[in-house]
Every structure is written in C-alpha cells, then in structure tokens.
C-alpha cells in the first residue's frame, strides 16, 4: 500500500482513538508536573519552612512508598470500576493533593499529602495501559503506549512553569495552580472517554478496525506472586523500576 493510500485509508477509518491517546498523554504530563513540583521548589521550601535534609527525605520517602505499594491495588480497582471512573477519581485525588501542598506548612502535613499523591498517581499507568488495550488494535499499541508515556518527559520539561509561578505568585499559589490543571483535564476526559462500543462519536468503521485488531480471548490464569518471581523475564522489569521510579 502506498503512503497516499495508507493516509486515505486512515482518514476513512477515523482517528478518534488518537484523541484518547492524547488525553492519556496529557494526564501523564500533569502527573509528572505535580510530582516534580516539590523537587524543583526544594530550595525555596527549605528556606521558608526551615526543613533539614532529613525532613525533605521523609517527605519524598512518603511518596515513594505509596507509589511503589499501590499500583497493584489501584489495578484491581481499575478492573472493577473501569478505566473512566478510576482514572477520573485518581486524577481528582492527586490534583487535590497537589494543591494541598500550598495549604500545609509542617513536615507532617507534607508527608501526608505526598503519601496520598503517591497513592493516586499510582493509578495513572495501569489505567492508561488498559485504555490503550481497549482503544487500539494490537499492531498500534506499542506506538500508542510510547506516545502517552512521553508525557513523563514533557512533564519534567514543563516543571519550569512551576518555578515561574512560585517566583511570580509565591510557592503556595504555584501548588494550587498546578493542582487546578488536572481538574481542567477532567472536563475533557468525562466528555470524551467511553468504551469504544459505547462511544457516541466513534465511527462504525473505526470501531470495527479496533475490534478486528484485538487478540483472541484467552483464559485468565491467576498466579501467586511467588510463582511470578520464577520467570526470568520479570526480573529486568523489576530491577528497572527499582532503579528509575525513585528518581
């Protein structure tokens, strides 16, 4: 098939699934803006609140523990509630927790909001991966996953906005502002995300294209964690996450 024919075919099928991917990209970007706000404002917060490096360590530890412990739990919730409700609830919670950074002034207060920020943000990747599986044929999933995952780097790059907000309006206002961004995203999510078969604006051709590209149904096997650890393939993933997630 020529590139012209491929483009025409894609236009005929429809491209709404990429709108969904865009929503996941922006959710991931917001996720990383919110989590990185503390680190880019560390010097300011230590000066204003008198934190020691030990205090800052406990605050960051709270987020890391929650973010490491809760993906499996949030994954179960996503399977039960569905992607739309689960990611909406998670983003509401992490946006409120991001904004709450500007309303607390003690080390304990920051420990608590960082912990619950980690709990909520742990839902982003399980929900996004499941959304990609729902909305994309198998041959497009790797690209779609890479596209929304690039929001992690974009979020880090855009952290300069947090610094500008803090310099211009104060660090409290900066936290409240970045928390509010997520609530704006929520409006588009609620209006635009449904299961493909229930979507009011998805064309029949694109729905058939998505469904035709799904892998055949397989029997679900439930394995204990100890048995999973016997697979060599899982160890590179675990080691990679152990090294990179705290960063």
Coordinates of C-alpha atoms in Angstrom, one line a residue:
X1 CA 0.0 0.0 0.0
X2 CA 1.4 3.4 -0.9
X3 CA 1.7 6.2 1.6
X4 CA -1.1 8.1 -0.1
X5 CA -3.4 5.1 0.0
X6 CA -2.5 4.4 3.7
X7 CA -3.3 8.0 4.6
X8 CA -6.6 7.8 2.7
X9 CA -7.4 4.5 4.5
X10 CA -6.6 6.0 7.9
X11 CA -8.8 9.0 7.1
X12 CA -11.7 6.7 6.1
X13 CA -11.4 4.6 9.2
X14 CA -11.2 7.5 11.6
X15 CA -8.7 8.7 14.1
X16 CA -10.7 9.2 17.3
X17 CA -8.5 6.6 19.1
X18 CA -5.7 9.1 18.9
X19 CA -7.8 11.7 20.8
X20 CA -8.0 9.1 23.6
X21 CA -4.2 8.7 23.4
X22 CA -3.8 12.4 23.6
X23 CA -5.9 12.5 26.8
X24 CA -3.7 9.8 28.3
X25 CA -0.6 11.8 27.2
X26 CA -1.9 15.0 29.0
X27 CA -2.8 13.0 32.1
X28 CA 0.7 11.6 32.3
X29 CA 2.2 15.1 31.7
X30 CA 0.1 16.5 34.5
X31 CA 1.1 13.6 36.7
X32 CA 4.8 14.4 36.3
X33 CA 4.4 18.2 36.7
X34 CA 2.6 17.6 40.0
X35 CA 5.1 15.0 41.4
X36 CA 8.2 17.1 40.4
X37 CA 6.9 20.4 41.8
X38 CA 8.3 19.5 45.3
X39 CA 11.8 18.9 43.9
X40 CA 12.1 22.0 41.8
X41 CA 10.9 24.1 44.8
X42 CA 13.0 22.3 47.3
X43 CA 15.4 25.2 48.0
X44 CA 12.6 27.7 48.4
X45 CA 10.6 25.4 50.7
X46 CA 13.7 24.7 52.9
X47 CA 14.4 28.4 53.2
X48 CA 10.8 29.3 54.0
X49 CA 9.9 26.4 56.2
X50 CA 13.2 25.6 57.8
X51 CA 13.4 22.0 56.6
X52 CA 16.5 19.9 57.1
X53 CA 17.7 17.4 54.5
X54 CA 16.3 14.7 56.8
X55 CA 12.9 16.4 56.8
X56 CA 12.9 16.5 53.0
X57 CA 14.0 12.9 52.9
X58 CA 11.0 11.8 54.9
X59 CA 8.7 13.8 52.7
X60 CA 10.0 12.3 49.5
X61 CA 10.0 8.8 51.1
X62 CA 6.3 9.0 51.8
X63 CA 5.6 9.5 48.1
X64 CA 7.9 6.7 47.0
X65 CA 6.5 4.2 49.4
X66 CA 2.9 4.9 48.3
X67 CA 3.8 4.9 44.6
X68 CA 5.6 1.6 44.9
X69 CA 2.9 -0.1 47.0
X70 CA -0.3 0.9 45.4
X71 CA -0.2 0.1 41.6
X72 CA -1.4 -3.5 42.2
X73 CA -4.2 -2.2 44.4
X74 CA -5.2 0.5 42.0
X75 CA -5.0 -2.0 39.2
X76 CA -7.7 -4.1 41.0
X77 CA -9.9 -1.0 41.4
X78 CA -9.5 -0.2 37.7
X79 CA -10.6 -3.7 36.7
X80 CA -13.6 -3.4 38.9
X81 CA -14.7 0.2 38.3
X82 CA -13.5 0.6 34.7
X83 CA -10.9 3.0 33.3
X84 CA -13.1 6.1 33.0
X85 CA -14.3 6.2 36.7
X86 CA -11.0 5.0 38.1
X87 CA -8.7 7.5 36.3
X88 CA -11.1 10.3 36.9
X89 CA -11.2 9.5 40.7
X90 CA -7.4 9.2 40.8
X91 CA -6.8 12.4 39.0
X92 CA -9.2 14.3 41.2
X93 CA -7.4 13.0 44.3
X94 CA -3.9 13.7 43.0
X95 CA -4.9 17.2 41.8
X96 CA -6.4 18.0 45.3
X97 CA -3.2 16.6 46.9
X98 CA -1.0 18.7 44.6
X99 CA -3.0 21.8 45.5
X100 CA -2.9 20.9 49.2
X101 CA 0.9 21.3 49.2
X102 CA 0.2 25.0 49.2
X103 CA -2.1 24.8 52.2
X104 CA 0.1 22.9 54.7
X105 CA 3.2 24.2 56.5
X106 CA 4.5 21.4 58.6
X107 CA 6.7 18.4 57.8
X108 CA 3.9 16.0 58.8
X109 CA 1.5 17.9 56.6
X110 CA 3.8 17.5 53.6
X111 CA 4.4 13.8 54.4
X112 CA 0.6 13.1 54.4
X113 CA -0.1 15.0 51.1
X114 CA 2.9 13.4 49.4
X115 CA 1.7 9.9 50.5
X116 CA -1.8 10.4 49.1
X117 CA -0.3 12.0 46.0
X118 CA 1.6 8.8 45.5
X119 CA -1.4 6.6 46.1
X120 CA -3.5 8.5 43.5
X121 CA -0.7 8.8 40.9
X122 CA 0.0 5.1 41.1
X123 CA -3.3 4.6 39.1
X124 CA -2.1 6.5 36.0
X125 CA -0.1 3.8 34.2
X126 CA -2.4 0.8 35.0
X127 CA -5.4 2.8 33.7
X128 CA -3.6 4.2 30.7
X129 CA -2.3 0.8 29.6
X130 CA -5.7 -0.7 29.9
X131 CA -7.2 2.2 27.9
X132 CA -4.7 1.6 25.1
X133 CA -5.7 -2.1 25.1
X134 CA -9.3 -1.1 24.8
X135 CA -8.9 1.5 22.1
X136 CA -6.1 0.3 19.9
X137 CA -5.6 -2.8 17.7
X138 CA -2.6 -4.9 18.7
X139 CA -0.4 -3.6 16.0
X140 CA -0.7 0.1 17.2
X141 CA -0.4 -0.5 20.9
X142 CA 3.4 -0.1 21.3
X143 CA 3.3 3.3 19.5
X144 CA 0.3 4.5 21.4
X145 CA 1.9 3.4 24.7
X146 CA 5.2 5.2 23.8
X147 CA 3.2 8.3 22.8
X148 CA 1.3 8.7 26.1
X149 CA 4.4 7.7 28.1
X150 CA 6.4 10.5 26.5
X151 CA 4.3 12.7 28.8
X152 CA 6.7 11.7 31.6
X153 CA 9.5 13.7 30.0
X154 CA 7.3 16.5 28.8
X155 CA 6.0 16.9 32.4
X156 CA 9.6 17.2 33.7
X157 CA 10.5 19.7 31.0
X158 CA 7.4 21.8 31.9
X159 CA 8.4 21.9 35.5
X160 CA 9.9 25.3 34.8
X161 CA 6.4 26.6 34.8
X162 CA 6.1 25.7 38.5
X163 CA 9.3 27.7 39.2
X164 CA 7.9 30.7 37.3
X165 CA 4.6 30.5 39.2
X166 CA 6.4 30.3 42.6
X167 CA 8.7 33.2 41.7
X168 CA 5.8 35.4 40.5
X169 CA 3.0 34.5 42.8
X170 CA 4.6 32.5 45.7
X171 CA 5.1 28.8 46.2
X172 CA 1.6 28.3 47.8
X173 CA -0.1 29.7 44.7
X174 CA 2.1 27.6 42.4
X175 CA 1.0 24.3 44.1
X176 CA -2.7 25.4 43.9
X177 CA -2.3 26.3 40.2
X178 CA -0.8 23.0 39.1
X179 CA -3.4 21.1 41.1
X180 CA -6.1 23.0 39.2
X181 CA -4.7 21.9 35.8
X182 CA -5.9 18.4 36.4
X183 CA -9.4 19.5 37.1
X184 CA -9.5 21.2 33.7
X185 CA -8.3 17.9 32.1
X186 CA -11.1 16.1 33.9
X187 CA -13.8 18.0 31.9
X188 CA -12.4 16.7 28.6
X189 CA -12.0 13.2 30.0
X190 CA -15.6 13.0 31.1
X191 CA -16.8 14.3 27.7
X192 CA -14.5 12.3 25.5
X193 CA -13.7 8.9 27.0
X194 CA -16.1 5.9 26.8
X195 CA -15.6 2.2 25.9
X196 CA -15.3 2.1 22.1
X197 CA -18.5 0.2 21.7
X198 CA -20.4 2.8 23.7
X199 CA -18.8 5.9 22.3
X200 CA -21.4 8.3 20.7
X201 CA -18.9 9.9 18.3
X202 CA -16.8 6.9 17.2
X203 CA -17.5 5.8 13.6
X204 CA -18.6 2.3 12.8
X205 CA -15.5 1.8 10.6
X206 CA -13.1 2.8 13.3
X207 CA -14.9 0.6 15.9
X208 CA -14.6 -2.4 13.5
X209 CA -11.0 -1.6 12.9
X210 CA -10.3 -1.6 16.7
X211 CA -12.2 -4.8 17.3
X212 CA -10.7 -6.6 14.4
X213 CA -7.2 -5.9 15.8
X214 CA -7.9 -7.3 19.2
X215 CA -6.0 -10.5 20.1
X216 CA -8.1 -13.7 20.6
X217 CA -9.6 -14.1 24.1
X218 CA -7.5 -16.3 26.4
X219 CA -8.2 -18.0 29.6
X220 CA -7.2 -15.8 32.6
X221 CA -4.7 -17.5 34.8
X222 CA -4.2 -16.4 38.4
X223 CA -0.7 -16.9 39.6
X224 CA 0.7 -16.2 43.1
X225 CA 3.4 -13.5 43.4
X226 CA 6.0 -16.1 44.4
X227 CA 5.4 -18.0 41.1
X228 CA 5.8 -14.8 39.0
X229 CA 9.2 -14.3 40.5
X230 CA 10.4 -17.6 39.0
X231 CA 10.1 -16.1 35.5
X232 CA 13.4 -14.6 34.3
X233 CA 11.6 -12.2 32.1
X234 CA 10.2 -10.3 35.0
X235 CA 13.5 -9.5 36.7
X236 CA 14.8 -6.9 34.2
X237 CA 11.4 -5.1 34.6
X238 CA 11.6 -5.2 38.4
X239 CA 15.2 -4.0 38.5
X240 CA 14.5 -1.2 36.0
X241 CA 11.5 0.0 38.0
X242 CA 13.5 -0.2 41.3
X243 CA 16.3 2.0 39.8
X244 CA 14.2 4.5 37.9
X245 CA 11.0 5.1 39.9
X246 CA 12.6 6.8 42.9
X247 CA 14.1 9.3 40.5

